[in-house]
PDB file of C-alpha atoms in Angstrom:
ATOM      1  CA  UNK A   1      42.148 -43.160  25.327  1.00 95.00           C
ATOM      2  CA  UNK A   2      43.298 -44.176  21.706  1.00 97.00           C
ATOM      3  CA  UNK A   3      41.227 -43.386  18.625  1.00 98.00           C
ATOM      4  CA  UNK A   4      41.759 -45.300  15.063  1.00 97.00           C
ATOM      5  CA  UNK A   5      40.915 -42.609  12.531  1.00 97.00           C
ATOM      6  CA  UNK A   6      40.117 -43.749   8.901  1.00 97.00           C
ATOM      7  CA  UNK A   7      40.386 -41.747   5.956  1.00 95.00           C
ATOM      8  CA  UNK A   8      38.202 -42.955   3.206  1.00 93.00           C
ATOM      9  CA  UNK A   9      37.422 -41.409  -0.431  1.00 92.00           C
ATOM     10  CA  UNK A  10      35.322 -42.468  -3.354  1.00 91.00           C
ATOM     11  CA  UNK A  11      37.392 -44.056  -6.325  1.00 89.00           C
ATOM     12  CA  UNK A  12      34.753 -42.876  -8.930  1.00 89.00           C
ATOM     13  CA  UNK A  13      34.790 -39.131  -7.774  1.00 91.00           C
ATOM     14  CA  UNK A  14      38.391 -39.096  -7.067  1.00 87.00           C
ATOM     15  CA  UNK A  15      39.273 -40.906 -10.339  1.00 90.00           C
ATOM     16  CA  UNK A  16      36.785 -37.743 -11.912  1.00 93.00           C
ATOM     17  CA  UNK A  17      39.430 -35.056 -10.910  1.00 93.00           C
ATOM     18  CA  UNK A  18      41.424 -33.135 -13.580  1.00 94.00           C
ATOM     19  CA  UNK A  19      45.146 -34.556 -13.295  1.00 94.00           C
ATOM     20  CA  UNK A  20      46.185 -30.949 -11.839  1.00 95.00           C
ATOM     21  CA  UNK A  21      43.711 -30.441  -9.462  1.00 94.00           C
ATOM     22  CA  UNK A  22      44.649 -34.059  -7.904  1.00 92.00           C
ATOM     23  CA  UNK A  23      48.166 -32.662  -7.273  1.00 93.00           C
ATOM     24  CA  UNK A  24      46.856 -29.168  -5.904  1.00 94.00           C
ATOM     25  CA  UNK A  25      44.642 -31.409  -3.535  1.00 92.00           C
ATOM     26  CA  UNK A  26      47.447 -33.946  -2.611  1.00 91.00           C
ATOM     27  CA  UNK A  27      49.786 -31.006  -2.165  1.00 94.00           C
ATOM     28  CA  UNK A  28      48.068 -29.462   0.632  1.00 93.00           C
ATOM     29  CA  UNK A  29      48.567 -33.030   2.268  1.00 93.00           C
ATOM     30  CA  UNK A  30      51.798 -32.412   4.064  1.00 93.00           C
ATOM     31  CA  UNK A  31      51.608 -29.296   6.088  1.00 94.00           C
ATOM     32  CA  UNK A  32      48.203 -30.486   7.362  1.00 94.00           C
ATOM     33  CA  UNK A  33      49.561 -33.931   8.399  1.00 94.00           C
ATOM     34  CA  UNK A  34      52.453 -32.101  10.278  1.00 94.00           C
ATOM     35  CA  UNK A  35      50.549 -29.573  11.750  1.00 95.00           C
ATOM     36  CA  UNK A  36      48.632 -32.659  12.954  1.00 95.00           C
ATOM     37  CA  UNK A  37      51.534 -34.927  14.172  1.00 95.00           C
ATOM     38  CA  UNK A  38      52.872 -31.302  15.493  1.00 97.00           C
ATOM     39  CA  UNK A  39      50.430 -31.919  18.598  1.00 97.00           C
ATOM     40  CA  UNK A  40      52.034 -35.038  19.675  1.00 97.00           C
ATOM     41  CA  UNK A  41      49.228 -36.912  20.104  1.00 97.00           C
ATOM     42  CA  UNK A  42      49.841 -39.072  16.700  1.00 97.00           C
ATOM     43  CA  UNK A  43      51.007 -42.215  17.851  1.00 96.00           C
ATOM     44  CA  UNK A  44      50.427 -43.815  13.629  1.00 95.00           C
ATOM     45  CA  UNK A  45      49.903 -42.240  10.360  1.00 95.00           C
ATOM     46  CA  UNK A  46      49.548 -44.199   7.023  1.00 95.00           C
ATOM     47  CA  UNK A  47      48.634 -43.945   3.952  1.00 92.00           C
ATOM     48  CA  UNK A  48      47.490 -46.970   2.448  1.00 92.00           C
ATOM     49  CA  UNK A  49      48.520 -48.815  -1.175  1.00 90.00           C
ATOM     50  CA  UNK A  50      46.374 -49.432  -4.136  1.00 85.00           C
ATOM     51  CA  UNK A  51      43.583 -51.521  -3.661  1.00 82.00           C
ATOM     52  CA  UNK A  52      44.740 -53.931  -6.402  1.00 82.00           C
ATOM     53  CA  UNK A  53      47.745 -55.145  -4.026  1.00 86.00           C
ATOM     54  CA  UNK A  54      45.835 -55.891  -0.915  1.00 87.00           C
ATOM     55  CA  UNK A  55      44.718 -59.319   0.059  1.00 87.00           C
ATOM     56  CA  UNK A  56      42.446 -60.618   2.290  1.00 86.00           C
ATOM     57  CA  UNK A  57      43.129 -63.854   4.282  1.00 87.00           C
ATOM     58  CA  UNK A  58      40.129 -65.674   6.362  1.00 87.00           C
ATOM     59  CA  UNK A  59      40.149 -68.799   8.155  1.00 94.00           C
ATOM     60  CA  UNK A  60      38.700 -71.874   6.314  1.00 93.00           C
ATOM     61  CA  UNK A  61      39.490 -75.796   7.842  1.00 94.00           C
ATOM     62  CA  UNK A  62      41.777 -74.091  10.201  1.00 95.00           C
ATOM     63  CA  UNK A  63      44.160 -72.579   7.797  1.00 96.00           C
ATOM     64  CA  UNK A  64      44.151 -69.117   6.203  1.00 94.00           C
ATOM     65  CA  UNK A  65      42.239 -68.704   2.687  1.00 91.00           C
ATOM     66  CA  UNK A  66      43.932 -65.739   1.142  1.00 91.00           C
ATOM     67  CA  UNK A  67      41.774 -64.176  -2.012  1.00 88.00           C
ATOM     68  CA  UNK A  68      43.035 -61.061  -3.841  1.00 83.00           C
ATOM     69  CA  UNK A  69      41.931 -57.567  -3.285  1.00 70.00           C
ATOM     70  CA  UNK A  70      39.338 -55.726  -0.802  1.00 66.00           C
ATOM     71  CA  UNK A  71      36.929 -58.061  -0.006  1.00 61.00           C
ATOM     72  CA  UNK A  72      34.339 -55.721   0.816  1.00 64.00           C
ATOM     73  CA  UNK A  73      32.035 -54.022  -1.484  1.00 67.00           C
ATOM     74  CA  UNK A  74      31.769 -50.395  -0.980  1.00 74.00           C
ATOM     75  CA  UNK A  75      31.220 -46.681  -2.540  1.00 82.00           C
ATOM     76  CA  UNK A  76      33.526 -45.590  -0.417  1.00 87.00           C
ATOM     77  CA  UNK A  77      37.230 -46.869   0.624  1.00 89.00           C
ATOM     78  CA  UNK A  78      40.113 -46.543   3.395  1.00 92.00           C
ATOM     79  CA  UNK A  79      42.541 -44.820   1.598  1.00 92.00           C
ATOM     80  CA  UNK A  80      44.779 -43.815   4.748  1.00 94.00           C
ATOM     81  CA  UNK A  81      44.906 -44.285   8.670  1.00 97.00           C
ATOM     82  CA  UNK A  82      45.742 -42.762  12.027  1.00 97.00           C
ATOM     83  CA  UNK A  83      45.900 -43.846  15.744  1.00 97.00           C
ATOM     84  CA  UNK A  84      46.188 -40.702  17.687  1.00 97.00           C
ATOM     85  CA  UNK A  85      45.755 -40.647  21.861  1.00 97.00           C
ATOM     86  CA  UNK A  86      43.316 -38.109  23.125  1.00 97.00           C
ATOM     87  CA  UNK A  87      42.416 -37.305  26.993  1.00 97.00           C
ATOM     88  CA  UNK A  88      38.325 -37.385  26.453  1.00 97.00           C
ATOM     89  CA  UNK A  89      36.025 -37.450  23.022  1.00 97.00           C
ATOM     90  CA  UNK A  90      36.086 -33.576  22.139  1.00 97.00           C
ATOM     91  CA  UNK A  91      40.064 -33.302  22.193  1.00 98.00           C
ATOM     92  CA  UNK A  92      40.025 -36.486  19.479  1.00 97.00           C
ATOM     93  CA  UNK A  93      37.440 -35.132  17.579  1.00 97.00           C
ATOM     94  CA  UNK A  94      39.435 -31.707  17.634  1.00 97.00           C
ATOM     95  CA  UNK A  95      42.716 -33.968  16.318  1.00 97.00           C
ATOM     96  CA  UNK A  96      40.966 -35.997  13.703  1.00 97.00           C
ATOM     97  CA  UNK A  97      39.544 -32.302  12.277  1.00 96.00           C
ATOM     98  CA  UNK A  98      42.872 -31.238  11.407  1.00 96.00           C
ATOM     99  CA  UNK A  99      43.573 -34.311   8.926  1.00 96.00           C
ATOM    100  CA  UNK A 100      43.538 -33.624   5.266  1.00 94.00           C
ATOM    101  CA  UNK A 101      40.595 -35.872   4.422  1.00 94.00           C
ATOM    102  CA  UNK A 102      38.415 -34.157   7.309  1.00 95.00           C
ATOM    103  CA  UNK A 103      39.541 -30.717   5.653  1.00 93.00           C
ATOM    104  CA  UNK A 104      40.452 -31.388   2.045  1.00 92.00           C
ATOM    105  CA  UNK A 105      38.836 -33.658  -0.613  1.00 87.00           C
ATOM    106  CA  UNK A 106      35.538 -32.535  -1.071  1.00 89.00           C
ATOM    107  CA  UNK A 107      34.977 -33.305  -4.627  1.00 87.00           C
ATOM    108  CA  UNK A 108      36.878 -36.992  -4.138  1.00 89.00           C
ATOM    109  CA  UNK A 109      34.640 -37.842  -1.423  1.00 91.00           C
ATOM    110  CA  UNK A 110      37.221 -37.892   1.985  1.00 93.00           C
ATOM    111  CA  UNK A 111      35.966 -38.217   4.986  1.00 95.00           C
ATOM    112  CA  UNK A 112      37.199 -39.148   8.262  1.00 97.00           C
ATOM    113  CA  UNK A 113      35.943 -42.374  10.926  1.00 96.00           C
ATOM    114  CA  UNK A 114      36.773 -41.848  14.347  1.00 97.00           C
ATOM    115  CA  UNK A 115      36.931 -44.745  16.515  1.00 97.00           C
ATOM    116  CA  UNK A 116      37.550 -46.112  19.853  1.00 97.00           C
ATOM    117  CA  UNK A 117      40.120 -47.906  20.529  1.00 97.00           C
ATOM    118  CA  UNK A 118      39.241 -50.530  23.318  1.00 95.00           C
ATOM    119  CA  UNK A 119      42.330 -52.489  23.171  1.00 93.00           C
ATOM    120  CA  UNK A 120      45.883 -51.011  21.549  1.00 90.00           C
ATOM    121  CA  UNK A 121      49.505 -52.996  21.295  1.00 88.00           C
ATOM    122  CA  UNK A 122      51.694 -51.200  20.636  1.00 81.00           C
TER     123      UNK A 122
END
Protein backbone atom coordinates (compact mmCIF):
# COMPACT_ATOMS: atom_id res chain seq x y z
CA UNK A 1 0.00 0.00 0.00
CA UNK A 2 1.20 3.66 -0.80
CA UNK A 3 0.79 6.51 1.66
CA UNK A 4 0.98 10.43 0.55
CA UNK A 5 2.48 12.10 3.60
CA UNK A 6 2.09 15.96 3.91
CA UNK A 7 4.17 18.14 5.83
CA UNK A 8 2.44 21.28 6.78
CA UNK A 9 3.61 24.34 9.13
CA UNK A 10 2.07 27.60 10.18
CA UNK A 11 3.51 30.74 8.25
CA UNK A 12 2.76 33.07 11.27
CA UNK A 13 4.66 30.85 13.88
CA UNK A 14 7.32 29.88 11.55
CA UNK A 15 7.77 33.47 10.24
CA UNK A 16 8.02 34.21 14.49
CA UNK A 17 11.39 32.25 14.71
CA UNK A 18 14.70 34.06 15.44
CA UNK A 19 16.72 33.93 12.00
CA UNK A 20 19.25 31.38 13.83
CA UNK A 21 17.03 29.16 15.30
CA UNK A 22 15.30 28.69 11.67
CA UNK A 23 18.70 27.40 10.44
CA UNK A 24 19.35 25.15 13.65
CA UNK A 25 15.75 23.74 12.87
CA UNK A 26 16.26 23.40 9.02
CA UNK A 27 19.67 21.92 9.73
CA UNK A 28 18.53 18.93 11.44
CA UNK A 29 16.47 18.40 8.10
CA UNK A 30 18.91 16.26 6.23
CA UNK A 31 20.06 13.42 8.34
CA UNK A 32 16.40 12.82 9.30
CA UNK A 33 15.23 12.76 5.64
CA UNK A 34 18.08 10.20 4.89
CA UNK A 35 17.69 8.20 7.72
CA UNK A 36 14.12 8.12 6.33
CA UNK A 37 14.79 7.42 2.57
CA UNK A 38 17.59 4.97 4.25
CA UNK A 39 14.57 2.39 4.71
CA UNK A 40 13.77 2.18 1.14
CA UNK A 41 10.40 2.55 1.36
CA UNK A 42 10.47 6.38 -0.02
CA UNK A 43 9.29 6.14 -3.35
CA UNK A 44 8.95 10.68 -3.42
CA UNK A 45 10.24 13.36 -1.27
CA UNK A 46 9.66 17.14 -1.91
CA UNK A 47 9.84 20.06 -0.57
CA UNK A 48 7.58 22.48 -1.89
CA UNK A 49 8.21 26.40 -3.25
CA UNK A 50 6.90 29.57 -1.83
CA UNK A 51 3.40 29.96 -1.78
CA UNK A 52 3.59 33.20 -3.82
CA UNK A 53 4.66 31.07 -7.05
CA UNK A 54 1.98 28.48 -7.02
CA UNK A 55 -1.10 28.66 -9.13
CA UNK A 56 -4.16 27.11 -9.13
CA UNK A 57 -5.98 26.13 -12.40
CA UNK A 58 -9.87 24.93 -12.32
CA UNK A 59 -12.09 24.15 -15.05
CA UNK A 60 -14.54 26.94 -16.15
CA UNK A 61 -16.55 26.60 -19.92
CA UNK A 62 -14.36 23.66 -20.48
CA UNK A 63 -11.04 25.31 -20.35
CA UNK A 64 -8.67 25.80 -17.41
CA UNK A 65 -9.07 29.16 -15.24
CA UNK A 66 -5.66 29.61 -13.74
CA UNK A 67 -5.68 32.31 -10.61
CA UNK A 68 -2.46 33.02 -8.68
CA UNK A 69 -1.45 31.54 -5.44
CA UNK A 70 -3.03 28.83 -2.90
CA UNK A 71 -6.44 28.95 -3.33
CA UNK A 72 -7.32 27.67 -0.10
CA UNK A 73 -7.59 29.53 3.05
CA UNK A 74 -5.83 27.99 5.89
CA UNK A 75 -3.75 28.41 9.35
CA UNK A 76 -1.84 25.88 8.36
CA UNK A 77 0.07 24.99 4.89
CA UNK A 78 1.83 22.03 2.83
CA UNK A 79 5.15 23.03 2.98
CA UNK A 80 6.71 19.56 1.76
CA UNK A 81 5.58 15.96 0.58
CA UNK A 82 6.29 12.25 0.59
CA UNK A 83 4.88 9.03 -1.03
CA UNK A 84 6.44 6.22 0.82
CA UNK A 85 5.11 2.26 0.34
CA UNK A 86 4.35 0.49 3.54
CA UNK A 87 3.16 -3.36 3.98
CA UNK A 88 0.05 -2.50 6.56
CA UNK A 89 -0.94 0.96 8.58
CA UNK A 90 1.55 0.64 11.66
CA UNK A 91 4.80 0.19 9.39
CA UNK A 92 3.60 3.73 7.51
CA UNK A 93 2.83 5.33 10.50
CA UNK A 94 6.34 4.10 11.86
CA UNK A 95 7.93 5.77 8.36
CA UNK A 96 6.03 9.00 8.39
CA UNK A 97 7.39 9.37 12.35
CA UNK A 98 10.81 9.62 11.27
CA UNK A 99 10.20 12.84 8.96
CA UNK A 100 11.47 16.12 10.20
CA UNK A 101 8.08 17.82 10.47
CA UNK A 102 6.66 14.73 12.58
CA UNK A 103 9.92 15.19 14.82
CA UNK A 104 11.13 18.75 14.42
CA UNK A 105 9.21 22.09 14.20
CA UNK A 106 7.39 22.44 17.18
CA UNK A 107 7.38 26.10 17.61
CA UNK A 108 6.63 26.59 13.53
CA UNK A 109 3.73 24.43 13.76
CA UNK A 110 4.88 21.01 11.48
CA UNK A 111 2.98 18.35 11.44
CA UNK A 112 2.61 15.41 9.35
CA UNK A 113 -0.88 13.94 7.16
CA UNK A 114 -0.76 10.47 6.40
CA UNK A 115 -2.83 9.26 3.69
CA UNK A 116 -3.95 6.45 1.63
CA UNK A 117 -3.14 6.14 -1.45
CA UNK A 118 -6.01 4.34 -3.44
CA UNK A 119 -4.69 4.83 -6.81
CA UNK A 120 -0.67 5.65 -7.58
CA UNK A 121 1.08 6.20 -11.29
CA UNK A 122 3.99 6.12 -11.15
Amino acid sequence: MKYLGLAYFTPEKFAAMAPADVQALVGQCPALDEKMRATGKVLVSASLGDAENWVTLRPHGGKPQISDGPYTESKEMVGGLFIIEADSREEAVRLASMHPAAQLGEAGGWAVELIPMDFYLG
